PDB file of C-alpha atoms in Angstrom:
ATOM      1  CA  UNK A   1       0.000   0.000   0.000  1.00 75.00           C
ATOM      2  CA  UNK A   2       0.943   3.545  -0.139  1.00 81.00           C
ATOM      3  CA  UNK A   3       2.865   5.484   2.460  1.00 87.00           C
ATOM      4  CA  UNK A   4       4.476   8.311   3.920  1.00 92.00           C
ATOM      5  CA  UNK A   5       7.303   8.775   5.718  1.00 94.00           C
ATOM      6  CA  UNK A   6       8.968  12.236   7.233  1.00 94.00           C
ATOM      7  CA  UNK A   7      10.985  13.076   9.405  1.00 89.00           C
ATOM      8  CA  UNK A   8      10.137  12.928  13.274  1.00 83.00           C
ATOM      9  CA  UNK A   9       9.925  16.305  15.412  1.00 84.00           C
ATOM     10  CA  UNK A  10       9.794  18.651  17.041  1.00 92.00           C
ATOM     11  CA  UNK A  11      12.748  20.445  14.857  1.00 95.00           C
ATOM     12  CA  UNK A  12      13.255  23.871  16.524  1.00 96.00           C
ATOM     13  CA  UNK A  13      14.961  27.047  14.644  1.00 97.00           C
ATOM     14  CA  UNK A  14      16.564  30.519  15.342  1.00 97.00           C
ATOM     15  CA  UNK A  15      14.357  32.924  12.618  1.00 97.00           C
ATOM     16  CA  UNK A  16      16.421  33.257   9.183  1.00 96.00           C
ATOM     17  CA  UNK A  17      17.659  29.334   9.395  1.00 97.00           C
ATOM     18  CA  UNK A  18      17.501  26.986   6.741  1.00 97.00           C
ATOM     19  CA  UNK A  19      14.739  25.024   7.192  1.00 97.00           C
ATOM     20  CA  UNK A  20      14.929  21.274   5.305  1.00 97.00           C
ATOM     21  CA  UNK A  21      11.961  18.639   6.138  1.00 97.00           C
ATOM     22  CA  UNK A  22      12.547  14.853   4.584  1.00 97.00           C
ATOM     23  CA  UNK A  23       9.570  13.339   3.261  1.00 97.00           C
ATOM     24  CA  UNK A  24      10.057  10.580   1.271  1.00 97.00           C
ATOM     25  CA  UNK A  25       7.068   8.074   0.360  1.00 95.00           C
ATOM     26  CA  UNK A  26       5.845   4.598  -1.119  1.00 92.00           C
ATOM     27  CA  UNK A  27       3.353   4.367  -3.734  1.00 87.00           C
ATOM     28  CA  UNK A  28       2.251   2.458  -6.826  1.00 78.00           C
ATOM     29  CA  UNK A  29       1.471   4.505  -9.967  1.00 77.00           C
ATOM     30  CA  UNK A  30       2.411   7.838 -10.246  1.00 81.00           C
ATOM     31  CA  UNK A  31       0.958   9.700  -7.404  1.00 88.00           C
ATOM     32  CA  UNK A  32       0.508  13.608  -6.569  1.00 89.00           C
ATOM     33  CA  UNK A  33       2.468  15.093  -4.156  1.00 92.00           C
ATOM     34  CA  UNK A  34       1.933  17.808  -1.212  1.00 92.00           C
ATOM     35  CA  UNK A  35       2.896  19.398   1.835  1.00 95.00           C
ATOM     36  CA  UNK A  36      -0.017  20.525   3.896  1.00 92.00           C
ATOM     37  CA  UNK A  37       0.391  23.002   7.447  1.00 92.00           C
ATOM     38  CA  UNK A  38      -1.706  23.350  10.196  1.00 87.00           C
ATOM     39  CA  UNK A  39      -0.758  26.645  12.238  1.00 86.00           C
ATOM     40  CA  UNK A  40      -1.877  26.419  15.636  1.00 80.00           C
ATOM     41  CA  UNK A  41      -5.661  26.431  16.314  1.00 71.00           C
ATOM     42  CA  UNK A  42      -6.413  25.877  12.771  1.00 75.00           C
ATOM     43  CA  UNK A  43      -7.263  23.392  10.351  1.00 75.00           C
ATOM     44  CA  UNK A  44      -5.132  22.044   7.746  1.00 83.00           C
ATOM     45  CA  UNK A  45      -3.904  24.097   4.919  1.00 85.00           C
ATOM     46  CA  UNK A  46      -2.534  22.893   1.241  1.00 88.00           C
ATOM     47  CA  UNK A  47       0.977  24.616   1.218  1.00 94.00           C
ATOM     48  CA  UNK A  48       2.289  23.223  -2.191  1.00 94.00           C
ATOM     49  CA  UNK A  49       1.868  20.525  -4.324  1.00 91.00           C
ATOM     50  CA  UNK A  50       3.574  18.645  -7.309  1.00 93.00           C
ATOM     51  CA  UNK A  51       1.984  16.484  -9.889  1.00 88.00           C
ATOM     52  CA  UNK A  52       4.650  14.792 -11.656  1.00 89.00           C
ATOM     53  CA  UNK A  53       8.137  13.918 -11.631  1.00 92.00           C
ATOM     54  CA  UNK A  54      10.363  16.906 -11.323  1.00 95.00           C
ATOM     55  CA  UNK A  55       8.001  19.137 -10.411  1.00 95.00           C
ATOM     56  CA  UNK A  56       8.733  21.906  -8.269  1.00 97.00           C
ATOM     57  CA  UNK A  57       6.287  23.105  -5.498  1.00 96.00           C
ATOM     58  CA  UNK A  58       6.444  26.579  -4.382  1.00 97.00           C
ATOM     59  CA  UNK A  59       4.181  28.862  -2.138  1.00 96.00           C
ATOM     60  CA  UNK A  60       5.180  31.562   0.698  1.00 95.00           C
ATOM     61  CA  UNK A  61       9.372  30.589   0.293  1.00 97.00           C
ATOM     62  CA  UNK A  62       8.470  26.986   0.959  1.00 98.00           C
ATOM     63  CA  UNK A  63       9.938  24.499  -2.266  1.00 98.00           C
ATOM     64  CA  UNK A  64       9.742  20.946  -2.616  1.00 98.00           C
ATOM     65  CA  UNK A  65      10.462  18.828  -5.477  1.00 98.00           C
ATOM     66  CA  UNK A  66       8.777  16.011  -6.810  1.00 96.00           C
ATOM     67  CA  UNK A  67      12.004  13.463  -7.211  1.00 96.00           C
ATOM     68  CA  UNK A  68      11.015   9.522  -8.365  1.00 93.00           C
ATOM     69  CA  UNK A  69      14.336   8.592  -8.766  1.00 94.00           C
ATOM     70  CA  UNK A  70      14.680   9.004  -4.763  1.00 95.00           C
ATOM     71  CA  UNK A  71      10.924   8.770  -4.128  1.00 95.00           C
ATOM     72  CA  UNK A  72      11.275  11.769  -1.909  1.00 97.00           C
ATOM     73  CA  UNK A  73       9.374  15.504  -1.683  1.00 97.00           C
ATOM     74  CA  UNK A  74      11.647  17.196   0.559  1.00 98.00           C
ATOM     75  CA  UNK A  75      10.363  20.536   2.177  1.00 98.00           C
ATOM     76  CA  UNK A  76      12.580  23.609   2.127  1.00 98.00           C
ATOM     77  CA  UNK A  77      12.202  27.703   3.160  1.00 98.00           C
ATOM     78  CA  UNK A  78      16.095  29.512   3.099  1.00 97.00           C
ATOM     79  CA  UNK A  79      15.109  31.853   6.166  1.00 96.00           C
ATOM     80  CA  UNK A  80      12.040  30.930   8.216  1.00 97.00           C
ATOM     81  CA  UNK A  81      10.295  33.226  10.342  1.00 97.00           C
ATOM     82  CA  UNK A  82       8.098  33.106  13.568  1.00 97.00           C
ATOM     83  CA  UNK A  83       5.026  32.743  11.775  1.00 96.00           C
ATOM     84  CA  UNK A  84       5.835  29.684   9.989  1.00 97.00           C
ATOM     85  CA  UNK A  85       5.433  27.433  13.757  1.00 96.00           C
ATOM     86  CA  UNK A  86       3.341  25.016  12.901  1.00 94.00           C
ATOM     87  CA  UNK A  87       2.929  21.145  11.851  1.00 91.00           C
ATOM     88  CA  UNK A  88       3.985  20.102   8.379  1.00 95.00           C
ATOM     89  CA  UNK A  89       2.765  17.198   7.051  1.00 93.00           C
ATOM     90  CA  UNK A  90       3.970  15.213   3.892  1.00 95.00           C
ATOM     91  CA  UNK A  91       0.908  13.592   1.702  1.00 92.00           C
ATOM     92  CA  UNK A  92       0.416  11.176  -1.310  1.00 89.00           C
ATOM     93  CA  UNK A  93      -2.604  11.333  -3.514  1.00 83.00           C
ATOM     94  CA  UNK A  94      -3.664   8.233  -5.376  1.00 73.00           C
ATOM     95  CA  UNK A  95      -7.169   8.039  -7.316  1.00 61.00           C
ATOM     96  CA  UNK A  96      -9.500   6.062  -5.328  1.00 54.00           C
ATOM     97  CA  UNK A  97     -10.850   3.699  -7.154  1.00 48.00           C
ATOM     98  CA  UNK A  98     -14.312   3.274  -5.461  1.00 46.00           C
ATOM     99  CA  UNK A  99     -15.364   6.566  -5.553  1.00 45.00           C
ATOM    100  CA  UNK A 100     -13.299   7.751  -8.632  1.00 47.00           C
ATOM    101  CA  UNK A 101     -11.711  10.665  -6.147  1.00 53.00           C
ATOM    102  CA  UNK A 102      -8.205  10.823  -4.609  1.00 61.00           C
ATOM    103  CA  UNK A 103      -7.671   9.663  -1.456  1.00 70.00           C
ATOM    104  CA  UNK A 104      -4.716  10.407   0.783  1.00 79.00           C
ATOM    105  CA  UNK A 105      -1.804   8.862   2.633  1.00 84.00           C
ATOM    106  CA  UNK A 106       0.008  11.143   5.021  1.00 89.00           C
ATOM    107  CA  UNK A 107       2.900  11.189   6.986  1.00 91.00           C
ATOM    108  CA  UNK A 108       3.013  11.741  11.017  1.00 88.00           C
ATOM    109  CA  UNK A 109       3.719  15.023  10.920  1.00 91.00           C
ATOM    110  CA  UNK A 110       6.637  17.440  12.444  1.00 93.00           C
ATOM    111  CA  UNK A 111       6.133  20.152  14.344  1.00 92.00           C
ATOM    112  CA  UNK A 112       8.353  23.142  13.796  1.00 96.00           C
ATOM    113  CA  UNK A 113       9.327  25.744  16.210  1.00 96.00           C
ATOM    114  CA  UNK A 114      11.010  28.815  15.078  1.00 97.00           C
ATOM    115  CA  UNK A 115      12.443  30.988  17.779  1.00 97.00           C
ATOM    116  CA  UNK A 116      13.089  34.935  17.747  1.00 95.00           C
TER     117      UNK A 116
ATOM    118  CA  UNK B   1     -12.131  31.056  -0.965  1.00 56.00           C
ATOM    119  CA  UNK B   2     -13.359  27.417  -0.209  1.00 61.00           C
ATOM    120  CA  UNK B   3     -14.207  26.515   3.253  1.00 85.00           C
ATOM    121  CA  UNK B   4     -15.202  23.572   5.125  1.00 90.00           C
ATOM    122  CA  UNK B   5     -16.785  24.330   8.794  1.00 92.00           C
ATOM    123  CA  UNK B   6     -16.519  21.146  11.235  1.00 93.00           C
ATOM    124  CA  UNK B   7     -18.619  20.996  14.669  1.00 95.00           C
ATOM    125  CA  UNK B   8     -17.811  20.792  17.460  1.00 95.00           C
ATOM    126  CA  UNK B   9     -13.960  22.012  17.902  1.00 91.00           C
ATOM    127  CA  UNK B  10     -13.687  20.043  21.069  1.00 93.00           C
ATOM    128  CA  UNK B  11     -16.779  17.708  22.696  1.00 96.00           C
ATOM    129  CA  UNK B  12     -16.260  15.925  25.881  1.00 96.00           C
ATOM    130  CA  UNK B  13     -18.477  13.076  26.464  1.00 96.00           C
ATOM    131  CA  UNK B  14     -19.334  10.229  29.060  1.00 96.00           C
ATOM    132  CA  UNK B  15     -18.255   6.697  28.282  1.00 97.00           C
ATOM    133  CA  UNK B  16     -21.506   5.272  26.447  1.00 96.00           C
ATOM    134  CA  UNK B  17     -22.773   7.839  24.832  1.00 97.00           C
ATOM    135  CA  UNK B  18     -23.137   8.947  21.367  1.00 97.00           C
ATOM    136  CA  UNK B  19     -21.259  12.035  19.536  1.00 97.00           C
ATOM    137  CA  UNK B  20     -22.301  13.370  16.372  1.00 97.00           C
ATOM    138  CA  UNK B  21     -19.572  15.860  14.589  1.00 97.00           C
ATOM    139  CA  UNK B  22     -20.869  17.557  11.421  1.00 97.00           C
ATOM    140  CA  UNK B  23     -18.434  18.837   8.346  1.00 95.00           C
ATOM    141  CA  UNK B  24     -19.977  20.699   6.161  1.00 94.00           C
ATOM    142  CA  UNK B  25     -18.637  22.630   3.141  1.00 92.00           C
ATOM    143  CA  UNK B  26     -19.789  26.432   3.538  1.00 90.00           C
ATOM    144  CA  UNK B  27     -19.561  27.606  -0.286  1.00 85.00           C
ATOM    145  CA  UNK B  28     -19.326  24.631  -2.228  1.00 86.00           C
ATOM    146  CA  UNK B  29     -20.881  21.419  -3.064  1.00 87.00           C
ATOM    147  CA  UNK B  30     -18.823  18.212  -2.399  1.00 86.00           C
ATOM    148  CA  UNK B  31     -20.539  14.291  -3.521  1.00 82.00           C
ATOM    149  CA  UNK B  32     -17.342  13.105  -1.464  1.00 85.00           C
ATOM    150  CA  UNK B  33     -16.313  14.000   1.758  1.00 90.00           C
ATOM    151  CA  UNK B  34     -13.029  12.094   4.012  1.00 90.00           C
ATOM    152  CA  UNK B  35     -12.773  11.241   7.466  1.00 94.00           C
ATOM    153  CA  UNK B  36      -9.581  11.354   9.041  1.00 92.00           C
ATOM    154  CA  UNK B  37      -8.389  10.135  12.863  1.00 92.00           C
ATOM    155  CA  UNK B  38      -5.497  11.288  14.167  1.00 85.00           C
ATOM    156  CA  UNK B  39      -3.520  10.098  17.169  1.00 76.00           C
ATOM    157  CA  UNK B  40      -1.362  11.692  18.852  1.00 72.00           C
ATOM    158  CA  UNK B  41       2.290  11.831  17.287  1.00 67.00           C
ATOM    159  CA  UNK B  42       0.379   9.431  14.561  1.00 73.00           C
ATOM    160  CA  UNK B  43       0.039  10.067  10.969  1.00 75.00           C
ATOM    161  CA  UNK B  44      -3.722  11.282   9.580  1.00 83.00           C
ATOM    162  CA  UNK B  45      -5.566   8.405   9.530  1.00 86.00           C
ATOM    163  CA  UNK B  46      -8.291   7.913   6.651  1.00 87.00           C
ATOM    164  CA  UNK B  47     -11.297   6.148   8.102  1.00 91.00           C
ATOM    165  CA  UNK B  48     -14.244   6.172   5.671  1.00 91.00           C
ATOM    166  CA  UNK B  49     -14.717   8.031   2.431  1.00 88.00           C
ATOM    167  CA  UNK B  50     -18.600   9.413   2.537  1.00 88.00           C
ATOM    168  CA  UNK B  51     -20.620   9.722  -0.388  1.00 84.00           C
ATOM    169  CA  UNK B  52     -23.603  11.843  -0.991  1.00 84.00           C
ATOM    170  CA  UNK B  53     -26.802   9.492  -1.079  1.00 84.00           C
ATOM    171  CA  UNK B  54     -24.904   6.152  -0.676  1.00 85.00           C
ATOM    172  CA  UNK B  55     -23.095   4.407   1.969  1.00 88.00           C
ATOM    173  CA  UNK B  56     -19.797   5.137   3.177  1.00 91.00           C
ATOM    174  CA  UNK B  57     -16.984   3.251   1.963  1.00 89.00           C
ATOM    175  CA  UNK B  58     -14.845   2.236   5.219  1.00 92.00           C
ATOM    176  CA  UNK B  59     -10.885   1.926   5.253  1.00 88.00           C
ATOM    177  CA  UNK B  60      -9.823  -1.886   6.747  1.00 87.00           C
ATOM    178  CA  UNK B  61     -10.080  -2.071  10.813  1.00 90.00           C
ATOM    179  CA  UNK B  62     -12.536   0.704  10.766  1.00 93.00           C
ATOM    180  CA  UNK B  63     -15.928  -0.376  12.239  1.00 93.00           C
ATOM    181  CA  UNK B  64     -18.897   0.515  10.840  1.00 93.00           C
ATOM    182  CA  UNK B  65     -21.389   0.511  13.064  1.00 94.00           C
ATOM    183  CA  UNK B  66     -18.966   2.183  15.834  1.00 96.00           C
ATOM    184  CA  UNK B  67     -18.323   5.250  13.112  1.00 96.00           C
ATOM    185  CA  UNK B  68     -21.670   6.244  11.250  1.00 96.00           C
ATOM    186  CA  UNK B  69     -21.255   8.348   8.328  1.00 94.00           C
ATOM    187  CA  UNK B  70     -24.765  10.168   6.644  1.00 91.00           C
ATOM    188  CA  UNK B  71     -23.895  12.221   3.939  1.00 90.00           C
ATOM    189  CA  UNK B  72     -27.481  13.293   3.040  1.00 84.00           C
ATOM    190  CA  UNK B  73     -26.380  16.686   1.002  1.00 90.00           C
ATOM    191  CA  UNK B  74     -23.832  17.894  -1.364  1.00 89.00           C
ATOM    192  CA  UNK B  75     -22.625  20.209   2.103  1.00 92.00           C
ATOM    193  CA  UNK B  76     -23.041  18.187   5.042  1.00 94.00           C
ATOM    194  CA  UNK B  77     -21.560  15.139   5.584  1.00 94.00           C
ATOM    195  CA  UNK B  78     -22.047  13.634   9.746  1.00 96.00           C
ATOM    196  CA  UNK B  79     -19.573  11.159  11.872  1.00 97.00           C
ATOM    197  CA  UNK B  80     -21.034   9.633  14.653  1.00 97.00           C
ATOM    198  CA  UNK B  81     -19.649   7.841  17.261  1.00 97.00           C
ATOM    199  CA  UNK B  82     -21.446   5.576  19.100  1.00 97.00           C
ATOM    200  CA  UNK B  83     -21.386   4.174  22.690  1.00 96.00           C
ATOM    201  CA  UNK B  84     -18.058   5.938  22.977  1.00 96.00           C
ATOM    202  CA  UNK B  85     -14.714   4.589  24.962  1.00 96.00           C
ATOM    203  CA  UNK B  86     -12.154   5.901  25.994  1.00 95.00           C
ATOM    204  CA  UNK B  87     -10.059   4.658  23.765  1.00 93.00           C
ATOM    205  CA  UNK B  88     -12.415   6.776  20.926  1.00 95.00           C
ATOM    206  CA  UNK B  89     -10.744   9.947  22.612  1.00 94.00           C
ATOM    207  CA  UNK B  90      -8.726  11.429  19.600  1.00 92.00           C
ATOM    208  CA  UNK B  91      -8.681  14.443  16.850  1.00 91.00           C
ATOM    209  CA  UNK B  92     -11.064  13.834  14.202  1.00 94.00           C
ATOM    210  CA  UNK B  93     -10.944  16.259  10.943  1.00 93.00           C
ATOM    211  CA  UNK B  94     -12.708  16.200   7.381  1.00 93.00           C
ATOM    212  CA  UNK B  95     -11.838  17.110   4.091  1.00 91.00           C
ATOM    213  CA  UNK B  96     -13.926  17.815   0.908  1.00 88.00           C
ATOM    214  CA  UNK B  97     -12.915  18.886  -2.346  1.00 78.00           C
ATOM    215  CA  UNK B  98     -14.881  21.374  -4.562  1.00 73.00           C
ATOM    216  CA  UNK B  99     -16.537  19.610  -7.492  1.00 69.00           C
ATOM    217  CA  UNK B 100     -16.192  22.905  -9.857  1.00 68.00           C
ATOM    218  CA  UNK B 101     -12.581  22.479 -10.390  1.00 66.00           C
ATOM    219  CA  UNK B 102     -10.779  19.009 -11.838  1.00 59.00           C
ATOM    220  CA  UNK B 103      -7.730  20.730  -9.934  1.00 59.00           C
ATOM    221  CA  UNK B 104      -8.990  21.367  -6.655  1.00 66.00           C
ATOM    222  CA  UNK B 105      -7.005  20.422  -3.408  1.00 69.00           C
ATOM    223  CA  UNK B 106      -9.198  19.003  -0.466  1.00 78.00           C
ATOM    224  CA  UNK B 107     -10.042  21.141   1.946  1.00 84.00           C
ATOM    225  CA  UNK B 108     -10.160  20.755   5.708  1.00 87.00           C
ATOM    226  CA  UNK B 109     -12.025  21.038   8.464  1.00 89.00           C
ATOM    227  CA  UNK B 110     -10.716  22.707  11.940  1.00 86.00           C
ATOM    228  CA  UNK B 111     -10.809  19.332  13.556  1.00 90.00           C
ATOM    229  CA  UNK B 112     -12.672  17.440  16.362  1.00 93.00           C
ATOM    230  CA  UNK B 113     -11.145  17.193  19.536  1.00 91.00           C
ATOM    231  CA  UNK B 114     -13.018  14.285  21.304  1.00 94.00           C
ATOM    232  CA  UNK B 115     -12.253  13.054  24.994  1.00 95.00           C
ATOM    233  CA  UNK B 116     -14.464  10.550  26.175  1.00 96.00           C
ATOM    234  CA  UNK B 117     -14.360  10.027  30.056  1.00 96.00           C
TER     235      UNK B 117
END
């Protein structure tokens, strides 16, 4: 089956840092990619997405690219700030066959911390 | 833009009672709606997929007649839990994805805290 796998929190950086956050996944077909972040108190939020191989993701400084040849989607921002605290979490899309939609597979979640 | 309201935020409840949490999707119509369960430090969960005007398709280990899914609109789909445990006690959250675009991403709900006593 498919799955997702990132990397475990809580990860915890001074504002400006680099900020890199492994997902890499399992899946048969050629699935969509995405990060998704849910900011304290809130619900979940798409933050980027990729639909094929080599695609790159962008929204709000956050990239990730869509790499088969390593099966990963690796989340990156060159100088995070307070406001982006919150849980990130890696997801797969794969159509659902019963219901001709997408259903989809996330990973655990990390929670990032970014400190004045 | 698209939004998808889910009530109650948090419901505490007596062991052997019932909880009903409702998603609905405020501006948009949705045939299917997702059910997720979420443990702590646990990956999202899917539990049942919920169809308008059929029954809900249930993900392996999830049991039906615990979880009851009505999706009896194109904006309101329903999770109840029934004769809840303890062990019930988690963060529940829906998604729905607006039928007007191919392209659309799901959208979420705020999430269901349950803690059953």
């Amino acid at each position: 089956g498919n799955s997702v796998t990132q990397m475990e929190g809580p990860v915890t950086l001074s504002e400006e840092a680099f900020l890199t956050i492994n997902c890499t996944y399992t899946a048969t077909g050629y699935p969509s990619l995405f990060w998704y972040v849910q900011y304290p108190g809130e619900g979940l939020q798409l933050l980027l997405k990729a639909t094929k191989a080599d695609d790159k993701g962008s929204n709000k400084g956050f990239e990730a690219t869509y790499r088969k040849e390593t099966t990963s989607f690796h989340l990156e921002k060159g100088s995070v700030q307070v406001s982006d605290s919150a849980v990130y979490f890696c997801a797969l899309s794969a159509l659902y066959s019963g219901a001709g939609s997408y259903q989809l597979t996330f990973g655990k979640g990390t929670k990032l911390s970014v400190i004045p | 833009g698209a939004v998808v309201s889910q009530h109650p935020s948090r419901v505490i409840c007596k062991s052997g009672t019932s909880v009903k949490i409702e998603c609905r999707s405020l501006d948009f119509q949705a045939t299917t709606m997702f059910w997720y369960r979420q443990f702590p430090k646990q990956s999202l969960m899917l539990m049942a997929t919920s169809n308008e005007g059929s029954k809900a398709t249930y993900e392996q280990g999830v049991e039906k007649d615990k979880f009851l899914i009505n999706h009896a609109s194109l904006t309101l789909s329903t999770l109840t839990v029934t004769s809840a445990h303890p062990e019930d006690s988690s963060f529940y959250i829906c998604s729905a994805r607006d039928l007007r675009w191919d392209n659309s991403p799901l959208h979420f709900g705020n999430g269901t805290r349950l803690t059953v006593t």
